Short mmCIF file of C-alpha atoms and ligand atoms in Angstrom, two decimals:
data_model
loop_
_atom_site.label_atom_id
_atom_site.label_comp_id
_atom_site.label_asym_id
_atom_site.label_seq_id
_atom_site.Cartn_x
_atom_site.Cartn_y
_atom_site.Cartn_z
CA UNK V 1 0.00 0.00 0.00
CA UNK V 2 1.54 3.29 -1.10
CA UNK V 3 1.34 6.28 1.17
CA UNK V 4 2.38 9.90 0.77
CA UNK V 5 5.83 11.24 1.68
CA UNK V 6 5.11 14.85 2.57
CA UNK V 7 8.08 17.22 2.37
CA UNK V 8 6.64 20.15 0.46
CA UNK V 9 3.20 19.52 1.91
CA UNK V 10 4.49 18.65 5.41
CA UNK V 11 2.45 21.42 7.05
CA UNK V 12 -0.81 20.56 5.29
CA UNK V 13 -2.19 18.58 8.22
CA UNK V 14 -0.46 20.48 11.04
CA UNK V 15 -3.06 21.41 13.66
CA UNK V 16 -4.10 25.08 13.50
CA UNK V 17 -1.42 25.91 10.92
CA UNK V 18 -2.16 29.13 9.03
CA UNK V 19 -0.34 29.15 5.66
CA UNK V 20 -0.50 32.96 5.56
CA UNK V 21 1.14 33.39 8.98
CA UNK V 22 4.89 33.90 8.87
CA UNK V 23 4.97 33.17 12.62
CA UNK V 24 3.45 29.72 12.07
CA UNK V 25 5.95 29.09 9.27
CA UNK V 26 8.90 30.11 11.45
CA UNK V 27 7.58 28.07 14.40
CA UNK V 28 7.41 25.03 12.12
CA UNK V 29 11.13 25.48 11.28
CA UNK V 30 10.75 27.89 8.37
CA UNK V 31 13.62 30.31 7.63
CA UNK V 32 16.03 28.10 9.59
CA UNK V 33 17.36 26.95 6.18
CA UNK V 34 17.92 30.56 5.04
CA UNK V 35 19.96 31.20 8.19
CA UNK V 36 21.92 28.01 7.60
CA UNK V 37 22.54 28.99 3.98
CA UNK V 38 23.88 32.39 5.02
CA UNK V 39 26.13 30.89 7.68
CA UNK V 40 27.70 28.56 5.13
CA UNK V 41 27.92 30.88 2.11
CA UNK V 42 26.71 30.84 -1.51
CA UNK V 43 29.22 28.23 -2.73
CA UNK V 44 28.10 25.77 -0.07
CA UNK V 45 24.43 26.22 -1.06
CA UNK V 46 25.11 25.54 -4.74
CA UNK V 47 27.15 22.46 -3.82
CA UNK V 48 24.29 21.13 -1.70
CA UNK V 49 21.76 21.70 -4.48
CA UNK V 50 24.08 19.95 -6.96
CA UNK V 51 24.57 17.07 -4.50
CA UNK V 52 20.81 16.70 -4.12
CA UNK V 53 20.61 16.03 -7.88
CA UNK V 54 17.18 17.61 -7.91
CA UNK V 55 15.77 17.92 -11.43
CA UNK V 56 13.37 20.67 -12.46
CA UNK V 57 9.71 19.97 -11.81
CA UNK V 58 8.42 22.17 -14.67
CA UNK V 59 8.54 19.35 -17.21
CA UNK V 60 11.98 19.20 -18.82
CA UNK V 61 13.75 17.72 -15.78
CA UNK V 62 16.89 19.85 -16.07
CA UNK V 63 19.33 19.58 -13.15
CA UNK V 64 18.84 22.63 -10.92
CA UNK V 65 22.48 22.47 -9.76
CA UNK V 66 23.80 22.91 -13.34
CA UNK V 67 21.46 25.82 -13.96
CA UNK V 68 22.42 27.55 -10.73
CA UNK V 69 26.13 27.09 -11.46
CA UNK V 70 25.70 28.76 -14.87
CA UNK V 71 23.85 31.75 -13.42
CA UNK V 72 26.18 32.06 -10.43
CA UNK V 73 29.24 32.32 -12.66
CA UNK V 74 27.84 35.33 -14.60
CA UNK V 75 29.79 38.39 -13.48
CA UNK V 76 26.74 40.74 -13.67
CA UNK V 77 25.39 42.42 -10.53
CA UNK V 78 21.97 42.70 -12.19
CA UNK V 79 20.74 39.10 -12.24
CA UNK V 80 17.17 37.87 -11.96
CA UNK V 81 15.34 34.79 -10.69
CA UNK V 82 11.89 33.86 -11.98
CA UNK V 83 9.57 31.42 -10.24
CA UNK V 84 7.49 29.92 -13.01
CA UNK V 85 3.98 29.81 -11.60
CA UNK V 86 2.25 29.78 -14.97
CA UNK V 87 0.93 26.26 -14.40
CA UNK V 88 -0.85 26.16 -17.75
CA UNK V 89 -0.45 22.44 -18.46
CA UNK V 90 -3.84 20.73 -18.62
CA UNK V 91 -4.59 18.82 -15.43
CA UNK V 92 -1.78 20.40 -13.38
CA UNK V 93 -2.57 21.94 -10.00
CA UNK V 94 0.48 21.01 -7.93
CA UNK V 95 2.07 24.48 -7.80
CA UNK V 96 -1.23 25.97 -6.78
CA UNK V 97 -1.41 23.36 -4.00
CA UNK V 98 2.05 24.36 -2.71
CA UNK V 99 1.02 28.01 -2.64
CA UNK V 100 -2.25 27.19 -0.88
CA UNK V 101 -0.60 24.94 1.69
CA UNK V 102 2.72 26.67 2.44
CA UNK V 103 3.50 29.74 0.29
CA UNK V 104 6.54 30.78 2.37
CA UNK V 105 8.31 27.64 1.14
CA UNK V 106 8.48 29.26 -2.29
CA UNK V 107 9.44 32.69 -0.93
CA UNK V 108 12.18 31.22 1.27
CA UNK V 109 13.34 28.91 -1.55
CA UNK V 110 13.63 31.88 -3.93
CA UNK V 111 15.53 33.89 -1.32
CA UNK V 112 18.04 31.08 -0.74
CA UNK V 113 18.42 30.60 -4.52
CA UNK V 114 18.97 34.33 -4.98
CA UNK V 115 21.56 34.39 -2.20
CA UNK V 116 23.41 31.44 -3.76
CA UNK V 117 23.53 33.01 -7.24
CA UNK V 118 24.05 36.64 -6.08
CA UNK V 119 20.67 37.77 -7.42
CA UNK V 120 18.86 40.83 -6.09
CA UNK V 121 15.63 40.73 -8.06
CA UNK V 122 12.94 38.05 -8.24
CA UNK V 123 9.67 37.67 -10.12
CA UNK V 124 6.85 35.26 -9.49
CA UNK V 125 5.13 34.80 -12.84
CA UNK V 126 1.58 34.15 -11.68
CA UNK V 127 -0.80 32.19 -13.90
CA UNK V 128 -3.32 34.54 -15.54
CA UNK V 129 -6.16 32.22 -14.55
CA UNK V 130 -5.18 32.48 -10.85
CA UNK V 131 -6.03 36.18 -10.32
CA UNK V 132 -6.59 35.71 -6.57
CA UNK V 133 -2.93 34.97 -5.75
CA UNK V 134 -1.11 38.27 -6.58
CA UNK V 135 -2.76 40.29 -3.76
CA UNK V 136 -1.97 37.45 -1.34
CA UNK V 137 1.66 37.32 -2.48
CA UNK V 138 1.99 41.07 -1.94
CA UNK V 139 0.84 40.69 1.69
CA UNK V 140 3.22 37.78 2.24
CA UNK V 141 6.15 39.82 0.88
CA UNK V 142 5.24 42.57 3.35
CA UNK V 143 5.26 40.08 6.23
CA UNK V 144 8.66 38.73 5.19
CA UNK V 145 10.05 42.28 4.84
CA UNK V 146 8.82 43.22 8.30
CA UNK V 147 10.73 40.25 9.75
CA UNK V 148 13.92 41.22 7.93
CA UNK V 149 13.63 38.14 5.69
CA UNK V 150 13.09 39.97 2.39
CA UNK V 151 14.15 43.35 1.05
CA UNK V 152 17.21 45.23 2.25
CA UNK V 153 19.95 43.69 4.39
CA UNK V 154 18.30 40.30 4.90
CA UNK V 155 19.07 38.88 8.37
CA UNK V 156 21.53 41.73 8.81
CA UNK V 157 24.00 40.03 6.47
CA UNK V 158 24.17 42.81 3.88
CA UNK V 159 22.25 40.83 1.25
CA UNK V 160 19.41 42.62 -0.61
CA UNK V 161 16.72 40.69 -2.44
CA UNK V 162 13.12 41.50 -3.27
CA UNK V 163 10.32 39.83 -5.19
CA UNK V 164 7.64 41.21 -7.49
CA UNK V 165 4.59 39.30 -8.63
CA UNK V 166 3.75 39.57 -12.34
CA UNK V 167 0.28 38.70 -13.57
CA UNK V 168 0.52 36.20 -16.40
CA UNK V 169 -1.05 36.78 -19.80
CA UNK V 170 -3.32 33.72 -19.63
CA UNK V 171 -1.71 31.72 -22.43
CA UNK V 172 -0.20 28.25 -22.08
CA UNK V 173 2.90 29.23 -24.07
CA UNK V 174 3.75 31.94 -21.50
CA UNK V 175 5.12 29.18 -19.25
CA UNK V 176 7.76 28.36 -21.87
CA UNK V 177 11.14 29.71 -20.83
CA UNK V 178 11.62 32.24 -23.65
CA UNK V 179 7.95 33.35 -23.77
CA UNK V 180 7.90 34.01 -20.02
CA UNK V 181 10.76 36.50 -20.47
CA UNK V 182 8.92 38.35 -23.24
CA UNK V 183 5.75 38.45 -21.16
CA UNK V 184 7.57 39.88 -18.11
CA UNK V 185 9.14 42.50 -20.38
CA UNK V 186 5.63 43.59 -21.37
CA UNK V 187 5.74 42.12 -24.86
CA UNK V 188 3.35 39.53 -26.33
CA UNK V 189 4.08 36.17 -24.70
CA UNK V 190 5.56 34.30 -27.65
CA UNK V 191 8.48 31.91 -27.82
CA UNK V 192 11.73 33.04 -29.44
CA UNK V 193 14.55 31.16 -31.12
CA UNK V 194 17.26 31.29 -28.49
CA UNK V 195 20.58 32.67 -29.64
CA UNK V 196 21.91 32.99 -26.09
CA UNK V 197 21.30 30.92 -22.98
CA UNK V 198 18.84 32.41 -20.48
CA UNK V 199 21.53 32.08 -17.82
CA UNK V 200 23.59 34.57 -19.83
CA UNK V 201 20.92 36.83 -21.27
CA UNK V 202 17.36 36.46 -20.05
CA UNK V 203 14.76 38.99 -18.98
CA UNK V 204 15.77 42.55 -20.02
CA UNK V 205 19.01 40.92 -21.26
CA UNK V 206 20.02 40.18 -17.67
CA UNK V 207 21.36 36.77 -16.59
CA UNK V 208 18.25 34.88 -15.47
CA UNK V 209 17.40 31.71 -13.64
CA UNK V 210 13.93 30.30 -14.42
CA UNK V 211 12.74 27.59 -12.09
CA UNK V 212 9.42 25.95 -11.46
CA UNK V 213 7.61 26.66 -8.16
CA UNK V 214 7.94 23.05 -6.98
CA UNK V 215 11.68 23.02 -7.73
CA UNK V 216 12.24 26.17 -5.66
CA UNK V 217 9.94 25.07 -2.84
CA UNK V 218 12.24 22.05 -2.33
CA UNK V 219 15.25 24.26 -1.65
CA UNK V 220 14.64 24.92 2.08
CA UNK V 221 14.47 21.17 2.72
CA UNK V 222 17.64 20.51 0.70
CA UNK V 223 19.52 23.18 2.67
CA UNK V 224 18.11 21.99 6.01
CA UNK V 225 18.86 18.28 5.50
CA UNK V 226 21.83 18.56 3.13
CA UNK V 227 22.04 17.53 -0.52
CA UNK V 228 23.21 14.01 0.24
CA UNK V 229 20.22 13.29 2.47
CA UNK V 230 17.85 14.69 -0.11
CA UNK V 231 19.45 12.47 -2.76
CA UNK V 232 18.77 9.40 -0.59
CA UNK V 233 15.05 9.96 -1.20
CA UNK V 234 13.80 8.55 -4.50
CA UNK V 235 16.13 6.94 -7.03
CA UNK V 236 19.55 7.90 -8.36
CA UNK V 237 18.16 9.76 -11.36
CA UNK V 238 14.90 10.90 -9.81
CA UNK V 239 15.69 12.19 -6.36
CA UNK V 240 13.12 13.53 -3.93
CA UNK V 241 9.37 13.57 -4.06
CA UNK V 242 6.89 14.71 -6.68
CA UNK V 243 3.48 16.21 -6.21
CA UNK V 244 1.11 14.39 -8.50
CA UNK V 245 -1.98 16.14 -9.83
CA UNK V 246 -4.39 13.21 -9.95
CA UNK V 247 -7.78 13.76 -11.56
CA UNK V 248 -10.38 12.36 -13.93
CA UNK V 249 -12.34 9.21 -13.13
CA UNK V 250 -10.82 8.43 -9.74
CA UNK V 251 -12.66 8.25 -6.45
CA UNK V 252 -10.33 10.66 -4.61
CA UNK V 253 -8.82 13.18 -7.02
CA UNK V 254 -6.24 15.54 -5.53
CA UNK V 255 -2.61 16.54 -5.15
CA UNK V 256 -0.49 13.76 -3.63
CA UNK V 257 3.19 13.98 -2.73
CA UNK V 258 5.02 10.69 -3.25
CA UNK V 259 8.61 9.52 -3.11
CA UNK V 260 9.78 8.79 -6.64
CA UNK V 261 10.58 5.15 -7.37
CA UNK V 262 8.46 3.81 -4.50
CA UNK V 263 5.23 3.36 -6.44
CA UNK V 264 3.78 2.63 -9.85
CA UNK V 265 1.17 4.66 -11.69
CA UNK V 266 -1.34 1.93 -10.85
CA UNK V 267 -0.49 2.20 -7.11
CA UNK V 268 -1.07 5.94 -7.21
CA UNK V 269 -4.47 5.50 -8.84
CA UNK V 270 -5.51 2.65 -6.54
CA UNK V 271 -3.99 3.49 -3.16
CA UNK V 272 -4.08 7.29 -3.22
CA UNK V 273 -6.90 7.96 -5.68
CA UNK V 274 -9.13 5.20 -4.29
CA UNK V 275 -9.27 3.44 -7.67
CA UNK V 276 -11.20 4.11 -10.82
CA UNK V 277 -14.58 5.78 -10.61
CA UNK V 278 -16.30 3.34 -12.97
CA UNK V 279 -15.84 -0.32 -13.81
CA UNK V 280 -12.45 -0.20 -15.55
CA UNK V 281 -9.74 2.10 -16.89
CA UNK V 282 -9.80 2.80 -20.62
CA UNK V 283 -6.86 5.21 -20.77
CA UNK V 284 -4.57 7.32 -18.65
CA UNK V 285 -3.07 10.64 -19.69
CA UNK V 286 0.42 10.79 -18.23
CA UNK V 287 2.36 14.06 -17.99
CA UNK V 288 -0.34 16.53 -19.05
CA UNK V 289 -1.71 17.69 -22.40
CA UNK V 290 1.73 17.30 -23.95
CA UNK V 291 2.07 13.83 -22.44
CA UNK V 292 0.93 10.45 -23.69
CA UNK V 293 -2.30 8.52 -23.63
CA UNK V 294 -1.40 5.11 -22.26
CA UNK V 295 -3.34 1.88 -21.90
CA UNK V 296 -4.05 0.12 -18.58
CA UNK V 297 -1.26 -2.36 -19.51
CA UNK V 298 1.29 0.35 -18.69
CA UNK V 299 0.04 0.95 -15.15
CA UNK V 300 2.88 -1.07 -13.62
CA UNK V 301 5.33 1.61 -14.79
CA UNK V 302 7.38 2.89 -11.85
CA UNK V 303 6.89 6.58 -11.18
CA UNK V 304 10.39 7.84 -12.00
CA UNK V 305 11.73 10.04 -14.77
CA UNK V 306 14.09 7.29 -16.00
CA UNK V 307 11.40 4.58 -16.14
CA UNK V 308 9.14 6.95 -18.04
CA UNK V 309 11.95 7.92 -20.44
CA UNK V 310 12.83 4.27 -21.03
CA UNK V 311 9.22 3.58 -21.98
CA UNK V 312 9.24 6.55 -24.39
CA UNK V 313 7.06 8.59 -22.04
CA UNK V 314 7.48 11.62 -19.83
CA UNK V 315 6.24 12.47 -16.32
CA UNK V 316 5.96 16.11 -17.48
CA UNK V 317 4.64 18.21 -14.65
CA UNK V 318 3.39 15.14 -12.77
CA UNK V 319 -0.13 14.85 -14.18
CA UNK V 320 -2.16 11.64 -14.09
CA UNK V 321 -5.67 11.84 -15.54
CA UNK V 322 -7.70 8.65 -15.48
CA UNK V 323 -10.45 7.84 -17.99
CA UNK V 324 -12.93 5.04 -17.38
CA UNK V 325 -14.60 2.58 -19.74
CA UNK V 326 -17.12 5.17 -20.94
CA UNK V 327 -14.38 7.36 -22.45
CA UNK V 328 -13.14 7.22 -25.99
CA UNK V 329 -9.39 7.76 -26.56
CA UNK V 330 -10.06 9.30 -29.99
CA UNK V 331 -12.38 11.84 -28.43
CA UNK V 332 -9.76 12.58 -25.74
CA UNK V 333 -7.02 13.14 -28.31
CA UNK V 334 -9.39 15.38 -30.29
CA UNK V 335 -10.08 17.42 -27.16
CA UNK V 336 -6.36 17.77 -26.36
CA UNK V 337 -5.52 18.77 -29.93
CA UNK V 338 -8.23 21.45 -29.73
CA UNK V 339 -6.31 22.85 -26.76
CA UNK V 340 -3.04 23.02 -28.71
CA UNK V 341 -4.66 24.47 -31.85
CA UNK V 342 -6.13 27.20 -29.64
CA UNK V 343 -2.94 27.80 -27.64
CA UNK V 344 -0.44 27.79 -30.53
CA UNK V 345 0.94 31.33 -30.68
CA UNK V 346 1.07 31.09 -34.47
CA UNK V 347 4.65 32.23 -34.86
CA UNK V 348 5.93 29.16 -36.69
CA UNK V 349 4.25 27.20 -39.48
CA UNK V 350 4.75 23.59 -38.28
CA UNK V 351 2.89 24.29 -35.05
CA UNK V 352 0.36 26.83 -36.37
CA UNK V 353 -0.85 24.70 -39.29
CA UNK V 354 0.14 21.29 -37.88
CA UNK V 355 -2.07 21.54 -34.80
CA UNK V 356 -5.09 22.54 -36.92
CA UNK V 357 -4.36 19.79 -39.43
CA UNK V 358 -4.18 17.13 -36.71
CA UNK V 359 -7.36 18.51 -35.17
CA UNK V 360 -9.13 18.09 -38.52
CA UNK V 361 -7.79 14.55 -38.96
CA UNK V 362 -8.97 13.62 -35.45
CA UNK V 363 -12.36 15.08 -36.30
CA UNK V 364 -12.40 12.93 -39.44
CA UNK V 365 -11.56 9.87 -37.34
CA UNK V 366 -14.27 10.54 -34.78
CA UNK V 367 -16.88 11.09 -37.48
CA UNK V 368 -15.91 8.03 -39.52
CA UNK V 369 -14.57 9.99 -42.51
CA UNK V 370 -10.88 9.14 -42.21
CA UNK V 371 -8.73 6.49 -43.85
CA UNK V 372 -5.58 4.58 -42.96
CA UNK V 373 -3.67 6.65 -45.52
CA UNK V 374 -4.81 9.91 -43.92
CA UNK V 375 -3.70 8.67 -40.47
CA UNK V 376 -0.28 7.63 -41.84
CA UNK V 377 0.21 11.05 -43.49
CA UNK V 378 -0.85 12.76 -40.27
CA UNK V 379 1.78 10.75 -38.35
CA UNK V 380 4.44 12.08 -40.77
CA UNK V 381 3.24 15.63 -40.16
CA UNK V 382 3.25 14.99 -36.40
CA UNK V 383 6.88 13.84 -36.51
CA UNK V 384 7.79 16.88 -38.61
CA UNK V 385 6.16 19.15 -36.01
CA UNK V 386 8.36 17.55 -33.32
CA UNK V 387 11.48 18.38 -35.29
CA UNK V 388 10.66 21.75 -36.87
CA UNK V 389 8.63 23.73 -34.35
CA UNK V 390 10.36 26.60 -32.60
CA UNK V 391 9.37 25.82 -29.04
CA UNK V 392 8.30 23.00 -26.77
CA UNK V 393 4.61 23.66 -27.39
CA UNK V 394 4.82 22.67 -31.05
CA UNK V 395 7.44 20.00 -30.37
CA UNK V 396 5.09 18.12 -28.02
CA UNK V 397 1.63 19.11 -29.31
CA UNK V 398 1.32 15.96 -31.39
CA UNK V 399 2.24 13.58 -28.54
CA UNK V 400 -1.40 12.75 -27.63
CA UNK V 401 -2.13 12.06 -31.32
CA UNK V 402 0.99 9.93 -31.81
CA UNK V 403 0.34 8.00 -28.59
CA UNK V 404 -3.27 7.42 -29.66
CA UNK V 405 -2.18 5.90 -32.97
CA UNK V 406 0.57 3.80 -31.35
CA UNK V 407 -1.14 2.68 -28.13
CA UNK V 408 -4.79 2.55 -29.23
CA UNK V 409 -4.43 1.24 -32.77
CA UNK V 410 -7.41 -1.09 -32.29
CA UNK V 411 -9.62 1.84 -31.24
CA UNK V 412 -8.47 3.95 -34.22
CA UNK V 413 -9.11 1.00 -36.57
CA UNK V 414 -12.62 0.60 -35.17
CA UNK V 415 -13.29 4.27 -35.91
CA UNK V 416 -11.95 3.87 -39.43
CA UNK V 417 -14.54 1.09 -39.82
CA UNK V 418 -17.22 3.47 -38.55
CA UNK V 419 -17.55 2.24 -34.95
CA UNK V 420 -16.98 3.87 -31.56
CA UNK V 421 -17.48 1.24 -28.90
CA UNK V 422 -17.72 3.85 -26.16
CA UNK V 423 -20.61 5.54 -28.01
CA UNK V 424 -18.94 8.89 -27.47
CA UNK V 425 -17.98 9.90 -31.01
CA UNK V 426 -20.66 10.79 -33.52
CA UNK V 427 -20.24 7.50 -35.38
CA UNK V 428 -20.83 5.59 -32.14
CA UNK V 429 -24.09 7.30 -31.34
CA UNK V 430 -22.55 10.20 -29.37
CA UNK V 431 -22.42 13.88 -30.29
C1 FMN B 501 4.58 25.37 -23.80
C2 FMN B 501 5.32 25.25 -22.51
C3 FMN B 501 4.70 25.61 -21.33
C4 FMN B 501 5.38 25.51 -20.12
N1 FMN B 501 4.73 25.85 -18.97
C5 FMN B 501 5.40 25.77 -17.80
C6 FMN B 501 4.76 26.17 -16.58
O1 FMN B 501 3.58 26.53 -16.56
N2 FMN B 501 5.48 26.09 -15.42
C7 FMN B 501 6.79 25.67 -15.42
O2 FMN B 501 7.42 25.67 -14.36
N3 FMN B 501 7.40 25.28 -16.54
C8 FMN B 501 6.75 25.34 -17.72
N4 FMN B 501 7.38 24.98 -18.87
C9 FMN B 501 8.81 24.59 -18.76
C10 FMN B 501 9.68 25.83 -18.75
O3 FMN B 501 10.00 26.16 -20.09
C11 FMN B 501 11.00 25.61 -18.00
O4 FMN B 501 11.63 24.45 -18.48
C12 FMN B 501 10.82 25.49 -16.49
O5 FMN B 501 10.06 26.55 -15.93
C13 FMN B 501 12.20 25.47 -15.83
O6 FMN B 501 12.07 25.22 -14.47
P1 FMN B 501 12.59 23.86 -13.83
O7 FMN B 501 13.96 23.60 -14.38
O8 FMN B 501 12.59 24.13 -12.37
O9 FMN B 501 11.63 22.78 -14.22
C14 FMN B 501 6.71 25.04 -20.09
C15 FMN B 501 7.34 24.67 -21.29
C16 FMN B 501 6.64 24.75 -22.48
C17 FMN B 501 7.33 24.33 -23.74
S1 SF4 B 502 5.93 26.05 -31.64
FE1 SF4 B 502 3.85 26.93 -31.57
S2 SF4 B 502 3.78 28.06 -29.69
FE2 SF4 B 502 5.95 27.67 -30.13
S3 SF4 B 502 6.62 29.45 -31.33
FE3 SF4 B 502 5.91 27.97 -32.82
S4 SF4 B 502 3.73 28.53 -33.13
FE4 SF4 B 502 4.37 29.51 -31.26
#
């Protein structure tokens, strides 16, 4: 039986704990790590983060230690850190959960990160669809400033660092690491071909570190326990815990924090989610909209980045959406492709036209008008989109379609013959 391993969400069930109270946070051990970091110096902090081998939780899984090293070595005294709280991936609500449960973990994590990389300015890029958080963040910053934990001369050690919250533009692509910079600069949130690394030239051409909220919220624990201890949680390549956003047809949807490598996807659905809400599982979407639709045969996959990679999958931002026997995978893929066609910023042709083309093909499949030849051609276009799109949105937009054709070939074939056994698509008696 799998149970949670709360590190980021450790204060969720603490009696009487008020997430907005800095006193409660400090009483629970908060800001001890910042003091420890400042006693040991920036170099020590970066070494501990590197030793922890923590990989970014925003989707790409980049080692935070490498990124911090690159930013720290920039000679500029005008560097920036951005907490990516865009959380636009379909089915993801883990960062929101961290902010609801223990927002000072992010603020302290950013402050430690800034201290380690000699950064004086931070931004929290707040998801446009979460308009209620910016006023709360502003109050929390005030509380931290009044305790000498943010702003000028933090803890009397001569280190200045402050944070500003930026309201996101409400587009999925704004979470992408080049689009987020444009959006913060006040330009349209569109991805850019990168000619320089963000660590060298990011927002307003200043050396910039972009990290996901969950990545940064782990930092106080890493500093408190030491990198080596953190690395003993999880597996060699997937250290620490992950917060899973579990939703769809499960009895207990929610955000669950688990140790990586200690459970399978099936365990998470059964033990934490209470099992399928229905009679059986038809499909699972793993990793979010840009993830894969997998069959129930893959549920014994261990929840680690390396196991997912080996199976040609990705954990993405930690999304698991369960679909029961009444769902149709073709309809699901059609729905997801509608999302990408809508969210494509339109800057490059493979993504702009490719997403609409795949949407049309999926519509043909669900209405019984498609052919094997059309599906084969669409797979070629999908692979071309992976290679030729400018940014990660276009590079992964076809994943649900490709995984549908690979993993649910029998279901696609049925549709080509004019049947939808789930009676969801128009040919099966649905809409
Ligand atoms: C289309 C697109 C949307 C993204 N949205 C987010 C997001 O909402 N939050 C996030 O942290 N990362 C997002 N990412 C990943 C970021 O580009 C970047 O890799 C991440 O913020 C780096 O932080 P990490 O190393 O801590 O994961 C997105 C990437 C793409 C391609
Ligand atoms: S891949 Fe899509 S979202 Fe990214 S730049 Fe091209 S059109 Fe815009």
